[in-house]
JSON list of C-alpha atoms in Angstrom, two decimals:
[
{"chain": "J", "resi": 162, "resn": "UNK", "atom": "CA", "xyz": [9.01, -1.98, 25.93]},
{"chain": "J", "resi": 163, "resn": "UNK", "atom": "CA", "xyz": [9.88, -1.84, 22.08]},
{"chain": "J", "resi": 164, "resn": "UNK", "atom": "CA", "xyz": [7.12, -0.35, 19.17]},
{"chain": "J", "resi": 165, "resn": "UNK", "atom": "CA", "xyz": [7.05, -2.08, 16.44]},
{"chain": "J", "resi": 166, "resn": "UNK", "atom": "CA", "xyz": [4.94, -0.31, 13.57]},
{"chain": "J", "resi": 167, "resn": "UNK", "atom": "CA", "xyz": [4.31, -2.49, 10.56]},
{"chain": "J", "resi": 168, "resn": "UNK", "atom": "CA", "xyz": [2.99, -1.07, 6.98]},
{"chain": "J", "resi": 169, "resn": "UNK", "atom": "CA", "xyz": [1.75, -3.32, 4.39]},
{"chain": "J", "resi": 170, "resn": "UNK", "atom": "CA", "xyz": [2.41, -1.75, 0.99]},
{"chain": "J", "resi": 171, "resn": "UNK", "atom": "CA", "xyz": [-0.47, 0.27, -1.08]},
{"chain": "J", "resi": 172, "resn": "UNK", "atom": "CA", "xyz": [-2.45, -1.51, -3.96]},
{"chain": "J", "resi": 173, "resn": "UNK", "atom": "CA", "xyz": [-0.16, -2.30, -6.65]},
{"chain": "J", "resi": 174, "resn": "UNK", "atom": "CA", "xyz": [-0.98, -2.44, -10.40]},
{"chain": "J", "resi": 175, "resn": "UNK", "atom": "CA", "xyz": [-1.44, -5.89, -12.06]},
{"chain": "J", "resi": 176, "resn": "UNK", "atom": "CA", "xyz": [-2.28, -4.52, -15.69]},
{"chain": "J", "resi": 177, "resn": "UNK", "atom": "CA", "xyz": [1.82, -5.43, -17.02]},
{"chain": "J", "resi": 178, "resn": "UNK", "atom": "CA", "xyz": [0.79, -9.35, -17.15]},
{"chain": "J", "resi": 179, "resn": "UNK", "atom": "CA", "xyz": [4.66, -9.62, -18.00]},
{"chain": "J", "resi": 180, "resn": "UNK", "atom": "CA", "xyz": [6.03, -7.41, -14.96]},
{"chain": "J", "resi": 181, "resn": "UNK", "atom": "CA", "xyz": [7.76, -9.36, -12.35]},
{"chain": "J", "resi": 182, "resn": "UNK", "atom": "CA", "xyz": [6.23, -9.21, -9.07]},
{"chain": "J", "resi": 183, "resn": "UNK", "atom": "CA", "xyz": [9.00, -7.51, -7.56]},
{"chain": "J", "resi": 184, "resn": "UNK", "atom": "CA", "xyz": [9.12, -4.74, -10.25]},
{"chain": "J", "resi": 185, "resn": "UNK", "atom": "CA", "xyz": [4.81, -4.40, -10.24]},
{"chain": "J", "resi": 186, "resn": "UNK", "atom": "CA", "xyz": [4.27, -0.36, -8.97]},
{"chain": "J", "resi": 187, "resn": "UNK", "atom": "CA", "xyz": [0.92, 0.96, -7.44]},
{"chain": "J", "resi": 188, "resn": "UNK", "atom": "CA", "xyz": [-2.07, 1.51, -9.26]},
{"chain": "J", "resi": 189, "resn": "UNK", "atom": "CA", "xyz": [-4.35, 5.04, -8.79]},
{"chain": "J", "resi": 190, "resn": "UNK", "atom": "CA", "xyz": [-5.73, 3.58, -5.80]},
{"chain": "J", "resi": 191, "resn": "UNK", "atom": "CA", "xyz": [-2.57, 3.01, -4.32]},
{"chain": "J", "resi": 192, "resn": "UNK", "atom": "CA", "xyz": [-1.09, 5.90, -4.30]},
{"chain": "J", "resi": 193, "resn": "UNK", "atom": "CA", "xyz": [-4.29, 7.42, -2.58]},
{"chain": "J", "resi": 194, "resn": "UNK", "atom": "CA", "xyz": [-3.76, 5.01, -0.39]},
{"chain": "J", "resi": 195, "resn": "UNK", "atom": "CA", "xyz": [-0.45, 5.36, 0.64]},
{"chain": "J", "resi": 196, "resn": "UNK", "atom": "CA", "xyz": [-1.02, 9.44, 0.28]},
{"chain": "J", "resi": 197, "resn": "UNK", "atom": "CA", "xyz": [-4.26, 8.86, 2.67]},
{"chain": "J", "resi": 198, "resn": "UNK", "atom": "CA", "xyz": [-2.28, 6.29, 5.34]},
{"chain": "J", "resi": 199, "resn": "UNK", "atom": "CA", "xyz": [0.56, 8.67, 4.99]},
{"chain": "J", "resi": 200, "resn": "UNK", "atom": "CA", "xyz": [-1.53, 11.61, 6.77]},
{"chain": "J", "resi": 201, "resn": "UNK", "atom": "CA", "xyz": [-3.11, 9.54, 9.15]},
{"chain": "J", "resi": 202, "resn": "UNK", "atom": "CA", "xyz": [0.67, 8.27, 10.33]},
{"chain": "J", "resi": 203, "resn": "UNK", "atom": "CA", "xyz": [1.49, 11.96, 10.14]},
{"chain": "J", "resi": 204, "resn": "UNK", "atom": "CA", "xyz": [-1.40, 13.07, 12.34]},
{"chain": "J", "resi": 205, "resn": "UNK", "atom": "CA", "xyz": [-1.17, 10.60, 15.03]},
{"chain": "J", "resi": 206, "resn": "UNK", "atom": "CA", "xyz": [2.66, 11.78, 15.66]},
{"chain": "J", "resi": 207, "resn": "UNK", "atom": "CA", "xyz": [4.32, 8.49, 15.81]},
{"chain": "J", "resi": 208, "resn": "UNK", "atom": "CA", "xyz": [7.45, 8.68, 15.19]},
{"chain": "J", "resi": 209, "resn": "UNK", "atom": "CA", "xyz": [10.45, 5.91, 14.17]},
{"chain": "J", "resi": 210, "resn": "UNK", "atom": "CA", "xyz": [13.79, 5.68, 15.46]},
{"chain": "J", "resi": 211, "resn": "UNK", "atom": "CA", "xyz": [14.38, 3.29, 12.01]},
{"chain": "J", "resi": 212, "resn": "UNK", "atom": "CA", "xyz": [12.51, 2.15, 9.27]},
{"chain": "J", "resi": 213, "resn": "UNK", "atom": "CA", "xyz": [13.44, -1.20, 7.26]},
{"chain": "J", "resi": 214, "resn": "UNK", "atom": "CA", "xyz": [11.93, -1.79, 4.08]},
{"chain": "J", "resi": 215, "resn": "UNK", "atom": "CA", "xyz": [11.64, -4.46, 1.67]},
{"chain": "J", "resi": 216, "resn": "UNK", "atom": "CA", "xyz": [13.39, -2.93, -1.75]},
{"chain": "J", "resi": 217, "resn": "UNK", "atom": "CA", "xyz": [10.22, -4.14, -4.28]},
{"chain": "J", "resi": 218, "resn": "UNK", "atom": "CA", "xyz": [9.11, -1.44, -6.32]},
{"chain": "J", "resi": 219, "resn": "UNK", "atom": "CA", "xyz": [5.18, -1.32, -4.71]},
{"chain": "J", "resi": 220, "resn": "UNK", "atom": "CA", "xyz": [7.08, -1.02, -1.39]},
{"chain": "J", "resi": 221, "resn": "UNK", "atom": "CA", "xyz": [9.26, 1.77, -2.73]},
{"chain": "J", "resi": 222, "resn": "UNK", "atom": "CA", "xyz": [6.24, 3.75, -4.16]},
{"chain": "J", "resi": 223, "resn": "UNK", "atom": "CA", "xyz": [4.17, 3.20, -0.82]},
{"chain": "J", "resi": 224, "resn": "UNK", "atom": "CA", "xyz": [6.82, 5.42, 1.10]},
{"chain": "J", "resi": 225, "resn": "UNK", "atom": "CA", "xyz": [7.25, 7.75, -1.65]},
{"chain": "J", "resi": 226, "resn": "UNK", "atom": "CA", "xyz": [3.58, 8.64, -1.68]},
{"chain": "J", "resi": 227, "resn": "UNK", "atom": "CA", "xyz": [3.19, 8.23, 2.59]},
{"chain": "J", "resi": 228, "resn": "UNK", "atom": "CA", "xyz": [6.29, 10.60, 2.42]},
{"chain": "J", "resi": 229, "resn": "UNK", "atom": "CA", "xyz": [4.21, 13.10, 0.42]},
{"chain": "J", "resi": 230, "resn": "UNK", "atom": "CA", "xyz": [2.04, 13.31, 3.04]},
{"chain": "J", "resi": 231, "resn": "UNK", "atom": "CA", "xyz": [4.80, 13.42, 5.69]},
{"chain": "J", "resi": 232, "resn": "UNK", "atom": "CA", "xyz": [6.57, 15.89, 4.27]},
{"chain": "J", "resi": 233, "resn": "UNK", "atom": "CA", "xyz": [9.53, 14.55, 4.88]},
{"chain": "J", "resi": 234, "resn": "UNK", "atom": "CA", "xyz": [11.33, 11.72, 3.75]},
{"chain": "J", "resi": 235, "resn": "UNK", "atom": "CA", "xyz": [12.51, 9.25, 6.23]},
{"chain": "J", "resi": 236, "resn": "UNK", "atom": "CA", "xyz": [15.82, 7.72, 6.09]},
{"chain": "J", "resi": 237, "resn": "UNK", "atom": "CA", "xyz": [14.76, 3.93, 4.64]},
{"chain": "J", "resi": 238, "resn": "UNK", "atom": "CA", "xyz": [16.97, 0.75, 5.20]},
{"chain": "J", "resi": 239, "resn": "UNK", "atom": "CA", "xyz": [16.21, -1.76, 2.25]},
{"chain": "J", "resi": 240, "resn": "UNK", "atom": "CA", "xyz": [16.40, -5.10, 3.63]},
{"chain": "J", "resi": 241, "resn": "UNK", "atom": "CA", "xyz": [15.58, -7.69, 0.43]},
{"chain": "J", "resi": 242, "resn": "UNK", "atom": "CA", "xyz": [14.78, -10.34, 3.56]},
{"chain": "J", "resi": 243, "resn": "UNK", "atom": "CA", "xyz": [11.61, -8.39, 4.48]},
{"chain": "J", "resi": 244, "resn": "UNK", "atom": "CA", "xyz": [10.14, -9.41, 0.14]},
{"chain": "J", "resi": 245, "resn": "UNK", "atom": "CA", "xyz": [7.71, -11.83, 0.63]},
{"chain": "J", "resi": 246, "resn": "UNK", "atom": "CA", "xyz": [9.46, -12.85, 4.01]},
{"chain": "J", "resi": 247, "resn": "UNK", "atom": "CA", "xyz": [8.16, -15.50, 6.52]},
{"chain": "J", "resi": 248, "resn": "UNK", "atom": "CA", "xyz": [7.08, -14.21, 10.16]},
{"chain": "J", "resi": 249, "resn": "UNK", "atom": "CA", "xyz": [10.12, -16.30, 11.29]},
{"chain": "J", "resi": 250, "resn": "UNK", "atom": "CA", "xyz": [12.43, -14.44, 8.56]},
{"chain": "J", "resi": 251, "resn": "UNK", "atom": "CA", "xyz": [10.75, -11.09, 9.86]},
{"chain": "J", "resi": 252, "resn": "UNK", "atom": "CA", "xyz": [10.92, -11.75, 13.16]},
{"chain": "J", "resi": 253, "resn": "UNK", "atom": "CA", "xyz": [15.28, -13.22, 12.95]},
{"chain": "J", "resi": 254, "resn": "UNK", "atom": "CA", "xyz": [15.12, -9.76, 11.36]},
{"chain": "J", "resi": 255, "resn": "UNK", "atom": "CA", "xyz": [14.34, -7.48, 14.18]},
{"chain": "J", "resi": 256, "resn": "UNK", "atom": "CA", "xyz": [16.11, -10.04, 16.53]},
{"chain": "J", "resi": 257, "resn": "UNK", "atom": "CA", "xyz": [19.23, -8.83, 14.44]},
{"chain": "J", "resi": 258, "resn": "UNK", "atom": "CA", "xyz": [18.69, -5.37, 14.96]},
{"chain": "J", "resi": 259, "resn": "UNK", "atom": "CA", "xyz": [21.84, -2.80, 15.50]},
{"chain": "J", "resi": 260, "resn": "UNK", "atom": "CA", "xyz": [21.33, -0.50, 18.07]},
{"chain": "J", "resi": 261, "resn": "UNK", "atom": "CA", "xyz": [18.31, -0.96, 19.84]},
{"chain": "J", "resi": 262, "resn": "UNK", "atom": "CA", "xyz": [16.08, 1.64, 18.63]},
{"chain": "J", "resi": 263, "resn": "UNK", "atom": "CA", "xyz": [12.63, 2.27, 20.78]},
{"chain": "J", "resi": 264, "resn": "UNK", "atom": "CA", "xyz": [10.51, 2.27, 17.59]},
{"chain": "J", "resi": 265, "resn": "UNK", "atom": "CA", "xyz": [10.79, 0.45, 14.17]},
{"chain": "J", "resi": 266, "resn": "UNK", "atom": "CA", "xyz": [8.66, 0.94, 11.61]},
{"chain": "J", "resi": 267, "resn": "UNK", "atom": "CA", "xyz": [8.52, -2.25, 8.82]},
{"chain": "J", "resi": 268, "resn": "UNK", "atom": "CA", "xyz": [6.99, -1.85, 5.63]},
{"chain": "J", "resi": 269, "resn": "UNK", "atom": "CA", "xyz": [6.73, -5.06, 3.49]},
{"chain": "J", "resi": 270, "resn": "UNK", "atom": "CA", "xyz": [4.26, -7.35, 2.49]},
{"chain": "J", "resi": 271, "resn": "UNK", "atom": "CA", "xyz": [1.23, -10.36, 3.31]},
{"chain": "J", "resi": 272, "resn": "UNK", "atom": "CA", "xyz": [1.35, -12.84, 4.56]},
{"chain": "J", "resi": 273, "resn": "UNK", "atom": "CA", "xyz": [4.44, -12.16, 6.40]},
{"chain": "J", "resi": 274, "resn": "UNK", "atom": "CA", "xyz": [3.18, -9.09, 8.29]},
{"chain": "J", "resi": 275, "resn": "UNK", "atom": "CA", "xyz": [-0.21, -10.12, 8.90]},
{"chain": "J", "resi": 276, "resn": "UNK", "atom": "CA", "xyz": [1.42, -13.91, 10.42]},
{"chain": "J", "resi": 277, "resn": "UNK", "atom": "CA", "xyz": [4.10, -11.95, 12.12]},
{"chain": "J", "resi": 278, "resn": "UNK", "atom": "CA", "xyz": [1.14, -10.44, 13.85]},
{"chain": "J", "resi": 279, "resn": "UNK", "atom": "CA", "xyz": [-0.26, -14.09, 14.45]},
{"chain": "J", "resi": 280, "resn": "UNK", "atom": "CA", "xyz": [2.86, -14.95, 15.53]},
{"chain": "J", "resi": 281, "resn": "UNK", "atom": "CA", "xyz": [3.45, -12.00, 18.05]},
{"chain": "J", "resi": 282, "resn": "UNK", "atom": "CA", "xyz": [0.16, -11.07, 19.43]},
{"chain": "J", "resi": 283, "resn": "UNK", "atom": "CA", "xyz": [-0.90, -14.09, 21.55]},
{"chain": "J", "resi": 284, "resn": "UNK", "atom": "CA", "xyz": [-4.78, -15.40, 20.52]},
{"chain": "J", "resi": 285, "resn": "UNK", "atom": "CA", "xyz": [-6.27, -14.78, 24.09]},
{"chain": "J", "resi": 286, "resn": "UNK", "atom": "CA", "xyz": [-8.74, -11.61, 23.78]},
{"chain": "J", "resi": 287, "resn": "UNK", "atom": "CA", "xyz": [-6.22, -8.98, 24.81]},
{"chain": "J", "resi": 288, "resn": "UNK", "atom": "CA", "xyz": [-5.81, -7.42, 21.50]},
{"chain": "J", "resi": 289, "resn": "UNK", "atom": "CA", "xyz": [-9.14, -6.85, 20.25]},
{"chain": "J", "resi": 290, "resn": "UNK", "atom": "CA", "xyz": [-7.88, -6.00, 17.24]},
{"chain": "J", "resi": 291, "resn": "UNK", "atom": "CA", "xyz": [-6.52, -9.20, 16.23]},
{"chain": "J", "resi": 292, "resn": "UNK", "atom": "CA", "xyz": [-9.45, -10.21, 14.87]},
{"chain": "J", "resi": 293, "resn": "UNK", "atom": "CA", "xyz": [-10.02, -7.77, 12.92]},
{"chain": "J", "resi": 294, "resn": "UNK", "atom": "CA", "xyz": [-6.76, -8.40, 11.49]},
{"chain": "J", "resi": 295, "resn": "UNK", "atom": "CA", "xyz": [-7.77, -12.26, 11.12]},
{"chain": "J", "resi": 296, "resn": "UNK", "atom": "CA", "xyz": [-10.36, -11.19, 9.22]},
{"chain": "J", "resi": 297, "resn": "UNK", "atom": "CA", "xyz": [-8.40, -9.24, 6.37]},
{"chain": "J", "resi": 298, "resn": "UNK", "atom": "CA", "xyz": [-4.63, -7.18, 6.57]},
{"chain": "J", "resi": 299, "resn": "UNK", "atom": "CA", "xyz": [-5.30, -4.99, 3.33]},
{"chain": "J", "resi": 300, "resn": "UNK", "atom": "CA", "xyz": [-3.02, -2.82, 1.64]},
{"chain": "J", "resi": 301, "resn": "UNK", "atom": "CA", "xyz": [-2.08, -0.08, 2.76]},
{"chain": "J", "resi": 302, "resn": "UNK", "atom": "CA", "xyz": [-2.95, -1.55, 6.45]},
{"chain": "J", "resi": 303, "resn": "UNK", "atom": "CA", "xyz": [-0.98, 0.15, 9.20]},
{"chain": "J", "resi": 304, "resn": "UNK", "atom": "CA", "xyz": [-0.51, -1.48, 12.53]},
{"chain": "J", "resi": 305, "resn": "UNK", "atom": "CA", "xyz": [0.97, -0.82, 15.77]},
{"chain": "J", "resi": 306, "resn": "UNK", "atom": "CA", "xyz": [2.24, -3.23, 18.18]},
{"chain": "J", "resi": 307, "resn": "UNK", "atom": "CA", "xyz": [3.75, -2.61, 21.60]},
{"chain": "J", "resi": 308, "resn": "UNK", "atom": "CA", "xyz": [6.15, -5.27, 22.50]},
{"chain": "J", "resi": 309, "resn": "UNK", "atom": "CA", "xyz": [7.21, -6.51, 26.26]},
{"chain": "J", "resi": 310, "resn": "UNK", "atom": "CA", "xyz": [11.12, -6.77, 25.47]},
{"chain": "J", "resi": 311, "resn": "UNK", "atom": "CA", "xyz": [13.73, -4.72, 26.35]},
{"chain": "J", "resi": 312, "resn": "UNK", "atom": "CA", "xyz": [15.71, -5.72, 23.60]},
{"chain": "J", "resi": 313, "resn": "UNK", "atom": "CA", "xyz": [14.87, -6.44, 20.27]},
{"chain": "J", "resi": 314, "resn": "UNK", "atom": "CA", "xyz": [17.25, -9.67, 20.64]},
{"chain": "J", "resi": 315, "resn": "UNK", "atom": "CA", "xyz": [14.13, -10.75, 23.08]},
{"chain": "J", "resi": 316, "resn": "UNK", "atom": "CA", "xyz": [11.43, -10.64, 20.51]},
{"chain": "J", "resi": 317, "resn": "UNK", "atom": "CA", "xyz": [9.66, -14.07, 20.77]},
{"chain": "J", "resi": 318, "resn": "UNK", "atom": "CA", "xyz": [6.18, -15.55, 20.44]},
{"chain": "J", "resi": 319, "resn": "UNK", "atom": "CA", "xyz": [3.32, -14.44, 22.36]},
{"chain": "J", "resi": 320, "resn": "UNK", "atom": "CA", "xyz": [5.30, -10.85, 23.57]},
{"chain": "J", "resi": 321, "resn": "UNK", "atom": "CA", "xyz": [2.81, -8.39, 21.83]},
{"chain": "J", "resi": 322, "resn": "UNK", "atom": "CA", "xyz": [-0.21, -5.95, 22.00]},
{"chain": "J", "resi": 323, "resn": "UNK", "atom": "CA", "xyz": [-2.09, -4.98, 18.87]},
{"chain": "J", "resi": 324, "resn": "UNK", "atom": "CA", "xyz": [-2.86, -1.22, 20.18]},
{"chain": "J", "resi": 325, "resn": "UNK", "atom": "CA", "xyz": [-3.86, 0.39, 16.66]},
{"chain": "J", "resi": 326, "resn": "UNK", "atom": "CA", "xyz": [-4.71, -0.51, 13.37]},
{"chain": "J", "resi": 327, "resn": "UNK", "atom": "CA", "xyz": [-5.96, 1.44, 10.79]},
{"chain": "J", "resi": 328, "resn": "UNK", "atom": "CA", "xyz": [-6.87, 0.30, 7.13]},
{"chain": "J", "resi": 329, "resn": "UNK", "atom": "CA", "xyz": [-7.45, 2.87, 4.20]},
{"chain": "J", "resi": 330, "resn": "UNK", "atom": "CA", "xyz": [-11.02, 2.22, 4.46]},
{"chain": "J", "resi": 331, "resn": "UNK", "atom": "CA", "xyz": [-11.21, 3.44, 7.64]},
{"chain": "J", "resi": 332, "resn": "UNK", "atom": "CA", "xyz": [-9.85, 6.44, 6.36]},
{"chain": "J", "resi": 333, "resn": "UNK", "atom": "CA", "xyz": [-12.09, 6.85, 3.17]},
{"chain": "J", "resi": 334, "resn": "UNK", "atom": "CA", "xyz": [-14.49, 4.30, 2.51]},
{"chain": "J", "resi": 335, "resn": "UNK", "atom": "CA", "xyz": [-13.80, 4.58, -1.52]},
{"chain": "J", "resi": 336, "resn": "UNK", "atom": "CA", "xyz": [-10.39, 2.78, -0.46]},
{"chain": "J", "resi": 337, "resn": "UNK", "atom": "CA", "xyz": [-11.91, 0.11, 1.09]},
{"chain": "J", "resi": 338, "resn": "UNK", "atom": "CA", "xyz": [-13.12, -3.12, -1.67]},
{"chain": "J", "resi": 339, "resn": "UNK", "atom": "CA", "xyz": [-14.28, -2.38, -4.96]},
{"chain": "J", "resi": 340, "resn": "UNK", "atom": "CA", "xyz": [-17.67, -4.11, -6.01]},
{"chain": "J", "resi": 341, "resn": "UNK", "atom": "CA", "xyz": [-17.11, -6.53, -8.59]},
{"chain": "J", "resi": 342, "resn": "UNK", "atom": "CA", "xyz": [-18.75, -6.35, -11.59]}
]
C-alpha cells in the first residue's frame, strides 16, 4: 500500500497581463489559502516520506505559505515534468520513483492532478469522493489517495481510493467562489 497526497497550487494572481504563466505568483486569496490548507495538512498529521513539486512560481509560493503553517519547511524536489503535466506524464513520474518511499506528496497543477485522479481512482462508487472531485478540483484542493501497489513501479489504472479531500472552502467558506459582479 503506497499514499499518494496530491496538492493543487493556491489561487494565483492574473493582474500582470504580460507575466508568463509559469512566472504568475498567488494573489491575497492564495496565500490564505495555502496558509489555511497548510494547517489543516498540519493538523491531520500526515506526514511525507518525499515531496515533488512542479518549479512554477504559484507552486513555489503555495509551499512557502503551507510551510508557514507547518512550521517547517519540507525538503522539495522540483520536477519541471509535474508543470502543466498529463496524468500519464504524472503518473511515468511516480512509476520512476527512487527509493520507494510509503508516502509522496505532489503539488502541481489542473488538469493533470484532478485526471490523474480520473485516471487512478476507478469510476465504480467506492470513492465517494470522486464525485465531488468531478464536480470541481479548486485551488488549493488537497487530496489523499491510498494506492494498492507495493511499489510505486506498479502504479497503474484503476489501483486507487480517494480517502480525503479537502478544499479551502471547506475550511473557510470566504475561500470558496467569489460572486461575480
Amino acid at each position: 500500500m503506497k499514499t499518494l497526497a496530491l496538492f493543487r497550487h493556491a489561487k494565483s494572481d492574473w493582474s500582470d497581463a504580460r507575466a508568463r504563466d509559469f512566472d504568475r505568483p498567488l494573489n491575497e486569496r492564495g496565500q490564505r489559502g495555502a496558509l489555511a490548507m497548510g494547517e489543516h495538512v498540519r493538523d491531520s498529521g500526515r506526514r511525507f516520506d518525499r515531496v515533488i513539486a512542479s518549479p512554477a512560481v504559484r507552486v513555489a509560493e503555495t509551499i512557502e505559505w503551507a510551510s508557514k503553517a507547518w512550521n517547517r519547511v519540507f525538503p522539495v524536489e522540483w520536477d519541471r515534468r509535474i508543470y502543466l503535466a498529463s496524468s500519464a506524464t504524472l503518473m511515468d513520474l511516480l512509476r520512476e520513483l527512487p527509493g520507494d518511499p510509503g508516502s509522496v506528496l505532489m503539488i502541481g497543477h489542473n488538469p493533470g492532478l484532478e485526471d490523474l485522479i480520473f485516471d487512478l481512482v476507478p469510476d465504480d462508487g467506492s470513492s465517494p469522493l470522486r464525485d465531488v472531485v468531478e464536480a470541481k478540483f479548486p485551488t488549493a484542493t488537497f487530496a489523499v489517495l491510498e494506492l494498492d501497489v507495493a511499489r510505486w513501479a506498479d502504479v497503474d489504472a484503476n489501483c486507487a481510493r480517494l480517502v480525503d479531500l479537502t478544499r479551502p472552502r471547506d475550511l473557510d467558506p470566504a475561500l470558496g467562489p467569489q460572486p461575480h459582479g
